[in-house]
Coordinates of C-alpha atoms and ligand atoms in Angstrom, one line a residue:
M20 CA 10.5 -12.0 -17.9
I21 CA 13.7 -9.8 -18.5
L22 CA 12.8 -6.7 -20.4
D23 CA 14.9 -5.4 -23.1
K24 CA 15.5 -1.8 -22.1
S25 CA 16.1 -0.7 -25.7
L26 CA 12.4 -1.4 -26.3
I27 CA 11.7 1.3 -23.7
E28 CA 13.9 3.8 -25.5
Q29 CA 12.1 3.1 -28.7
H30 CA 8.8 3.7 -27.1
N31 CA 9.8 6.8 -25.6
Q32 CA 11.2 8.1 -29.0
A33 CA 7.9 7.3 -30.6
N34 CA 6.1 9.4 -27.9
Q35 CA 8.8 12.0 -27.5
S36 CA 7.2 14.9 -29.6
L37 CA 3.8 15.0 -27.9
H38 CA 5.4 14.4 -24.3
K39 CA 7.8 17.4 -25.1
K40 CA 4.8 19.7 -25.8
K41 CA 2.9 18.7 -22.8
F42 CA 5.9 18.8 -20.4
E43 CA 7.0 22.3 -21.6
A44 CA 3.6 23.8 -21.3
L45 CA 3.1 22.5 -18.0
S46 CA 6.5 23.5 -16.7
A47 CA 5.8 27.0 -18.2
V48 CA 2.6 27.1 -16.2
L49 CA 4.2 25.8 -12.9
S50 CA 7.2 28.1 -13.1
G51 CA 4.8 31.0 -13.8
E52 CA 3.0 30.1 -10.6
G53 CA 6.4 30.1 -8.7
H54 CA 7.1 26.3 -8.6
D55 CA 10.5 24.9 -8.8
V56 CA 9.9 22.2 -11.5
K57 CA 13.3 20.6 -11.0
T58 CA 12.8 20.0 -7.3
I59 CA 9.3 18.6 -7.9
L60 CA 10.6 16.2 -10.5
E61 CA 13.2 15.0 -8.0
K62 CA 10.7 14.5 -5.2
I63 CA 8.4 12.6 -7.7
A64 CA 11.3 10.4 -8.9
A65 CA 12.2 9.5 -5.3
F66 CA 8.7 8.5 -4.4
Q67 CA 8.6 4.7 -4.5
I68 CA 5.6 2.5 -3.8
A69 CA 6.0 -1.2 -2.6
I70 CA 4.1 -3.9 -4.4
P71 CA 1.9 -6.6 -2.5
S72 CA 3.3 -10.0 -3.3
W73 CA -0.3 -11.2 -3.0
A74 CA -1.8 -9.1 -5.6
L75 CA 0.3 -10.3 -8.7
G76 CA -2.4 -12.9 -9.8
T77 CA -6.2 -12.6 -10.4
G78 CA -8.1 -11.9 -7.2
G79 CA -11.8 -13.2 -6.6
T80 CA -14.7 -13.0 -4.3
R81 CA -16.8 -15.8 -2.7
F82 CA -18.9 -15.8 -5.9
G83 CA -16.1 -16.6 -8.2
R84 CA -12.7 -16.0 -9.5
F85 CA -11.7 -15.7 -13.2
A86 CA -8.1 -16.4 -13.7
G87 CA -6.4 -14.2 -16.5
G88 CA -3.5 -16.5 -17.4
G89 CA 0.4 -16.1 -17.2
E90 CA 0.2 -15.8 -13.4
P91 CA 3.4 -16.1 -11.5
R92 CA 3.7 -19.4 -9.9
S93 CA 6.3 -18.9 -7.5
L94 CA 7.9 -16.1 -5.4
E95 CA 10.7 -15.9 -7.9
E96 CA 8.3 -15.3 -10.9
K97 CA 6.5 -12.6 -8.5
I98 CA 9.8 -10.9 -8.1
E99 CA 10.3 -11.0 -11.9
D100 CA 6.8 -9.5 -12.2
V101 CA 7.5 -6.6 -9.8
G102 CA 10.9 -6.2 -11.6
L103 CA 9.0 -5.6 -14.9
L104 CA 6.7 -3.2 -13.1
H105 CA 9.7 -1.3 -11.9
A106 CA 11.5 -1.3 -15.2
L107 CA 8.4 0.4 -16.6
N108 CA 7.8 3.1 -14.1
Q109 CA 11.0 3.1 -11.9
S110 CA 8.6 3.7 -9.0
S111 CA 8.0 0.4 -7.5
N112 CA 11.3 -0.6 -6.1
S113 CA 10.1 -3.0 -3.3
I114 CA 8.0 -5.9 -2.4
S115 CA 5.7 -6.5 0.6
L116 CA 5.6 -10.2 1.3
H117 CA 2.8 -12.0 2.9
I118 CA 3.7 -15.1 5.0
P119 CA 3.0 -18.1 4.6
W120 CA 1.7 -17.2 1.0
D121 CA 5.3 -16.3 0.0
I122 CA 7.9 -17.9 2.4
P123 CA 11.3 -17.1 1.1
K124 CA 12.7 -20.7 1.2
D125 CA 16.2 -19.5 0.2
P126 CA 16.3 -15.8 1.5
K127 CA 19.9 -15.4 0.1
A128 CA 18.9 -16.3 -3.5
I129 CA 15.7 -14.4 -3.2
T130 CA 17.5 -11.2 -2.0
Q131 CA 19.9 -11.5 -4.9
L132 CA 17.2 -12.2 -7.4
A133 CA 15.3 -9.1 -6.1
A134 CA 18.5 -7.1 -6.2
S135 CA 19.0 -8.1 -9.8
F136 CA 15.9 -6.3 -10.5
E137 CA 16.8 -3.2 -8.2
L138 CA 14.2 -4.4 -5.7
G139 CA 14.2 -4.6 -1.9
F140 CA 11.6 -5.7 0.7
D141 CA 9.2 -3.5 2.4
A142 CA 7.1 -4.6 5.4
V143 CA 6.4 -8.3 5.8
N144 CA 2.9 -9.3 6.6
S145 CA 1.6 -12.2 9.1
N146 CA -1.5 -14.2 8.5
T147 CA -3.4 -15.5 11.4
F148 CA -6.7 -15.1 9.6
Q149 CA -6.5 -18.5 7.8
D150 CA -5.7 -22.0 9.2
Q151 CA -2.7 -23.7 7.4
A152 CA -2.9 -27.3 6.6
D153 CA -0.3 -28.3 9.3
Q154 CA -1.5 -26.1 12.0
K155 CA -2.2 -27.4 15.4
E156 CA -4.6 -24.8 16.8
S157 CA -7.5 -23.2 14.8
Y158 CA -7.9 -19.5 14.3
K159 CA -11.8 -19.9 13.8
F160 CA -12.5 -17.9 17.0
G161 CA -9.5 -15.4 16.7
S162 CA -5.7 -15.7 17.0
L163 CA -3.9 -13.1 19.2
S164 CA -7.1 -12.3 21.2
H165 CA -8.2 -16.1 21.5
T166 CA -9.5 -17.2 24.9
D167 CA -7.1 -20.1 24.8
K168 CA -3.5 -19.3 25.5
A169 CA -2.3 -22.2 23.3
V170 CA -3.9 -20.5 20.1
R171 CA -2.4 -17.1 21.3
D172 CA 1.0 -18.6 21.7
Q173 CA 0.8 -20.2 18.2
A174 CA -0.2 -16.9 16.7
I175 CA 2.6 -15.1 18.7
Q176 CA 5.0 -17.6 17.5
H177 CA 3.9 -17.1 13.8
N178 CA 4.4 -13.4 13.9
I179 CA 8.0 -13.9 15.4
D180 CA 8.8 -16.3 12.5
V181 CA 7.5 -13.6 10.1
I182 CA 9.9 -11.1 11.7
R183 CA 12.8 -13.6 11.2
H184 CA 11.9 -14.1 7.5
G185 CA 11.8 -10.2 7.1
V186 CA 15.2 -9.9 8.9
D187 CA 16.7 -12.5 6.4
L188 CA 15.4 -10.3 3.6
G189 CA 16.4 -6.9 4.9
S190 CA 12.8 -5.8 5.6
K191 CA 12.3 -3.2 8.5
A192 CA 8.7 -3.7 9.4
L193 CA 6.0 -6.2 10.5
T194 CA 2.3 -5.5 9.4
I195 CA -0.2 -7.0 11.7
W196 CA -3.7 -6.9 10.4
L197 CA -5.8 -8.8 12.9
S198 CA -9.0 -10.2 11.6
D199 CA -10.1 -11.2 15.3
G200 CA -13.7 -10.1 16.1
T201 CA -17.1 -11.5 16.7
D202 CA -20.2 -12.1 14.7
F203 CA -22.8 -11.8 17.4
P204 CA -23.6 -9.6 20.5
G205 CA -22.5 -11.3 23.6
Q206 CA -20.2 -13.8 21.8
Q207 CA -17.1 -12.1 23.7
N208 CA -16.1 -9.6 26.3
F209 CA -14.6 -6.5 24.4
R210 CA -12.1 -5.4 27.2
R211 CA -10.9 -8.9 27.6
M212 CA -10.4 -9.3 23.8
F213 CA -8.5 -5.9 23.9
E214 CA -6.3 -7.1 26.9
R215 CA -5.4 -10.4 25.5
T216 CA -4.6 -8.9 22.1
L217 CA -2.4 -6.2 23.8
D218 CA -0.6 -8.9 25.9
S219 CA 0.0 -10.9 22.7
I220 CA 1.4 -8.1 20.6
Q221 CA 3.6 -6.9 23.4
Q222 CA 5.3 -10.4 23.3
I223 CA 5.7 -10.0 19.7
Y224 CA 6.9 -6.4 20.0
A225 CA 9.6 -7.7 22.5
E226 CA 11.0 -9.6 19.6
L227 CA 11.3 -6.7 17.1
P228 CA 14.9 -5.7 16.2
A229 CA 16.0 -2.2 17.3
D230 CA 15.5 -0.7 13.9
W231 CA 12.2 -2.2 13.1
K232 CA 8.5 -1.0 13.2
V233 CA 5.2 -2.9 13.9
L234 CA 2.5 -1.5 11.6
V235 CA -0.8 -1.8 13.3
E236 CA -3.6 -2.1 10.6
Y237 CA -7.2 -1.5 11.5
K238 CA -10.4 -2.5 9.8
P239 CA -14.0 -2.1 10.8
Y240 CA -15.5 -5.5 9.8
E241 CA -14.9 -8.6 7.4
P242 CA -14.3 -11.4 8.1
H243 CA -16.4 -10.8 11.3
F244 CA -19.5 -8.7 10.9
Y245 CA -20.5 -7.7 14.6
S246 CA -17.1 -6.5 16.1
T247 CA -13.4 -6.4 15.2
V248 CA -10.8 -6.0 17.9
I249 CA -8.7 -3.5 16.0
A250 CA -11.7 -1.8 14.2
D251 CA -10.8 1.8 13.7
W252 CA -7.9 4.3 13.8
G253 CA -8.5 5.2 17.5
T254 CA -8.0 1.7 18.5
S255 CA -4.7 1.4 16.4
L256 CA -3.5 4.5 18.0
L257 CA -4.4 3.1 21.5
F258 CA -2.5 -0.1 20.9
C259 CA 0.5 1.9 19.4
N260 CA 0.7 4.2 22.3
K261 CA 0.5 1.2 24.8
L262 CA 3.1 -0.8 22.8
G263 CA 5.8 1.8 22.4
E264 CA 7.7 4.0 20.0
K265 CA 8.2 1.2 17.4
A266 CA 4.5 0.8 17.0
V267 CA 2.8 2.9 14.3
G268 CA -0.7 2.9 12.6
L269 CA -1.2 1.6 9.1
V270 CA -4.1 3.2 7.0
D271 CA -5.6 0.8 4.6
L272 CA -7.9 3.3 2.6
G273 CA -10.5 0.6 2.1
H274 CA -10.9 0.1 5.9
H275 CA -13.1 2.9 6.5
L276 CA -16.9 3.1 6.8
P277 CA -18.6 5.0 4.1
N278 CA -17.8 8.8 4.0
T279 CA -15.3 8.7 6.7
N280 CA -12.8 11.6 6.6
I281 CA -9.6 9.7 6.1
E282 CA -7.5 12.8 5.5
Q283 CA -8.3 14.0 8.9
I284 CA -7.3 10.6 10.3
V285 CA -4.1 11.0 8.5
S286 CA -3.5 14.3 10.2
R287 CA -4.2 13.0 13.6
F288 CA -1.8 10.0 13.1
L289 CA 0.9 12.5 11.8
M290 CA 0.3 15.1 14.7
E291 CA 0.9 12.1 17.1
G292 CA 4.1 10.9 15.1
K293 CA 2.4 7.6 14.7
L294 CA 1.7 7.3 11.2
G295 CA 3.5 4.2 9.9
G296 CA 2.2 3.8 6.3
F297 CA -0.4 3.2 3.8
H298 CA -2.1 0.4 2.0
F299 CA -3.4 2.3 -1.0
N300 CA -6.5 1.0 -2.9
D301 CA -9.9 2.5 -3.7
S302 CA -13.4 1.5 -2.9
K303 CA -17.2 2.4 -3.5
Y304 CA -18.7 0.4 -0.7
G305 CA -16.7 -1.8 1.5
D306 CA -13.0 -3.1 1.4
D307 CA -13.3 -3.4 -2.3
D308 CA -9.5 -3.2 -3.1
L309 CA -9.9 -1.5 -6.4
T310 CA -7.5 0.4 -8.5
V311 CA -6.0 3.4 -6.6
G312 CA -7.8 6.7 -7.7
S313 CA -10.5 4.8 -9.7
I314 CA -13.3 5.7 -7.5
K315 CA -12.5 8.8 -5.1
P316 CA -9.3 10.5 -6.7
Y317 CA -10.2 13.8 -4.9
Q318 CA -10.1 12.0 -1.4
L319 CA -6.6 10.7 -2.4
F320 CA -5.5 14.2 -3.3
L321 CA -6.7 15.5 0.0
I322 CA -4.9 12.8 1.9
F323 CA -1.6 13.8 0.0
N324 CA -2.4 17.4 1.0
E325 CA -2.3 16.4 4.7
L326 CA 0.9 14.3 4.0
V327 CA 2.8 17.0 2.2
E328 CA 1.7 19.6 4.8
G329 CA 2.5 17.6 7.7
M330 CA 5.8 16.1 6.4
S331 CA 7.1 19.5 5.7
S332 CA 6.1 21.1 8.9
P333 CA 8.8 21.4 11.7
E334 CA 6.2 20.6 14.4
I335 CA 5.7 16.9 13.0
K336 CA 8.1 14.3 14.1
N337 CA 6.8 11.3 12.4
P338 CA 8.8 8.2 11.3
E339 CA 9.6 7.3 7.6
L340 CA 6.5 5.9 6.1
S341 CA 5.7 2.7 4.3
W342 CA 4.1 3.4 1.0
M343 CA 2.5 0.1 -0.1
I344 CA -0.4 -0.9 -2.5
D345 CA -3.0 -3.5 -1.2
A346 CA -5.2 -4.4 -4.1
S347 CA -7.2 -7.5 -5.5
H348 CA -7.7 -7.7 -9.3
N349 CA -11.0 -9.3 -10.1
I350 CA -11.3 -8.3 -13.8
K351 CA -8.2 -6.3 -14.7
D352 CA -4.8 -7.5 -15.7
P353 CA -3.0 -7.4 -12.3
L354 CA 0.1 -5.7 -13.8
E355 CA -1.8 -3.0 -15.6
D356 CA -4.0 -2.5 -12.4
L357 CA -0.8 -2.0 -10.3
L358 CA 0.7 0.4 -13.0
Q359 CA -2.4 2.5 -13.0
S360 CA -2.4 2.4 -9.1
V361 CA 1.2 3.6 -8.8
E362 CA 0.4 6.3 -11.3
A363 CA -2.7 7.5 -9.5
I364 CA -0.7 7.7 -6.2
K365 CA 2.0 9.8 -7.7
I366 CA -0.6 12.1 -9.5
A367 CA -2.1 12.9 -6.1
Y368 CA 1.4 13.4 -4.6
A369 CA 2.4 15.6 -7.5
Q370 CA -0.9 17.7 -7.2
A371 CA -0.3 18.2 -3.4
L372 CA 3.2 19.5 -4.1
I373 CA 1.9 22.2 -6.4
I374 CA -0.6 23.6 -3.9
D375 CA 0.1 27.3 -3.3
R376 CA 0.6 26.7 0.6
P377 CA 1.4 30.2 1.7
A378 CA -1.8 31.4 -0.1
L379 CA -3.9 28.4 1.5
E380 CA -2.6 29.3 5.0
K381 CA -3.6 33.0 4.4
A382 CA -7.0 32.0 3.1
Q383 CA -7.5 29.6 6.3
A384 CA -6.3 32.3 8.6
E385 CA -8.9 34.7 7.0
N386 CA -11.6 31.9 7.0
D387 CA -12.0 32.4 3.2
A388 CA -13.3 29.1 2.4
T389 CA -14.1 30.0 -1.3
L390 CA -10.5 31.2 -2.0
A391 CA -9.2 28.0 -0.1
Q392 CA -11.2 25.8 -2.4
E393 CA -10.1 27.8 -5.5
I394 CA -6.3 27.2 -4.4
M395 CA -6.8 23.5 -3.6
Q396 CA -8.8 22.8 -6.8
N397 CA -6.2 24.8 -9.0
A398 CA -3.7 22.1 -8.0
Y399 CA -6.2 19.3 -8.3
R400 CA -7.4 20.3 -11.7
T401 CA -3.7 20.8 -13.1
D402 CA -3.0 17.7 -15.2
V403 CA 0.5 16.7 -13.8
R404 CA 0.9 13.6 -15.8
A405 CA 3.7 15.1 -18.0
L406 CA 5.7 15.7 -14.8
L407 CA 5.4 12.0 -14.0
A408 CA 6.2 11.0 -17.5
E409 CA 9.3 13.2 -17.6
A410 CA 10.4 11.8 -14.2
R411 CA 10.1 8.3 -15.6
Q412 CA 12.0 9.1 -18.8
Q413 CA 14.8 10.7 -17.0
A414 CA 14.9 7.5 -14.7
G415 CA 15.1 5.3 -17.9
A416 CA 11.4 4.1 -17.6
A417 CA 8.6 4.2 -20.1
L418 CA 6.7 7.4 -20.9
N419 CA 3.5 5.5 -20.8
P420 CA 3.9 2.3 -19.0
V421 CA 0.5 0.7 -19.6
A422 CA 0.6 1.5 -23.4
F423 CA 4.2 0.0 -23.5
Y424 CA 2.8 -3.1 -21.6
R425 CA 0.2 -3.5 -24.3
E426 CA 2.0 -2.8 -27.4
S427 CA 4.7 -5.2 -26.4
K428 CA 2.1 -7.8 -25.6
I429 CA 3.8 -8.6 -22.3
R430 CA 0.6 -10.5 -20.9
E431 CA 0.7 -12.8 -24.0
Q432 CA 4.3 -13.5 -23.6
L433 CA 3.6 -14.4 -19.9
V434 CA 0.9 -16.7 -20.9
S435 CA 3.0 -18.6 -23.3
Q436 CA 5.7 -19.0 -20.8
R437 CA 3.6 -19.8 -17.7
G438 CA 0.4 -21.2 -19.3
A439 CA -3.2 -19.9 -19.3
K440 CA -4.2 -21.7 -16.1
S441 CA -1.1 -20.7 -13.9
F442 CA -2.2 -19.8 -10.4
A443 CA -0.5 -17.1 -8.1
T444 CA -0.9 -17.4 -4.2
G445 CA -2.6 -14.6 -2.4
L446 CA -6.0 -13.1 -2.4
Ligands
LRH510 C1 -7.0 -7.1 5.1 C2 -5.9 -6.5 4.4 C3 -4.7 -6.9 5.0 C4 -4.0 -8.0 4.2 C5 -4.9 -8.6 3.5 C6 -4.5 -9.2 2.3 O1 -8.3 -6.8 4.5 O2 -6.1 -5.3 3.9 O3 -3.8 -5.8 4.8 O4 -3.3 -8.9 5.0 O5 -5.8 -7.5 3.1
MN511 MN1 -4.5 -3.9 3.8

């Protein structure tokens, strides 16, 4: 669906006076606190988040899936939907593909279509957690860690094929999330599983183009419920250090046991120069893949505090990061959910940018925990949404993307074009 840009101008006109009041009031406060609002706006505008190709339809659980209608039926329609998101927020300028859910049959045409929406391709994701219809070897008992070399070789070849697809699209990174693990004590030898997996990923690593990264994603459990080969950040870092400088860790916010201090994990990866990127989402219990910032917005702010502090520190030598969402929409409209997630990520980033860092470092040096919290929460309790809206408006996007999406009845238009039962590949 091609969006008529003049509709966005009309929307912004209609919302101008209230926005102007909010933005001017916030700018006055921030300038009063010594912040350079122009620079902050530039940083906010430059911050782009990749949209997962597998999260443009309705997600589900083993207990059910309730399709919302108007879902993209092909990679081309998925690119159109991401193009729509980017037109509304000028903050989602790339797609992260999952293979084989979204194989680019004609890469040239796909890159041209994406470029027509000002979109590129972030990391490509392999999939050795499902058996495809035409597959010779089963991944029931694992893939890159499997005891049978034939299964490992098949999984290695799949990852190499995924790299090839990525190269055709201009992607610069392969994400490996390995579901391999066990469900019962004694089922496998932990050390042997690790060694087989390392040997397999080393063979994949050898096929990476010079300017590529491999993002090693960890997850404590699901689909296996006793052990997972790459279960935690320490294991991901171990693999990255053994593989080489192209290997970096991928932090999926939902892949941590309850009450894990994720912001400290981010600080550790940054310190080692091994932070590769994020799969942003939110969760209450497990890998719930909920809207970013919908459950634990303060944790997201604390993570961005580590990122802003780390990335502005001369001590830290960390490669460019992949900022990606990984979500599943069981009840919300997928596009509204993604618009809210991008907004929540940029709110956390903007709040981290307005932390009074010299004062915080002084409070930390003097062990003044009370003052440190005052400084942190002054930033966190600052409503920065007018900054994001202004950055969007200056970039030609909508002041309020979700409101625009609804008042323009975009889902209704998609349903009339694609039908109420159209089905999107993915989770
Ligand atoms: C695993 C995961 C991984 C993807 C999948 C869609 O839970 O986070 O990043 O491959 O979701
Ligand atoms: Mn993920």
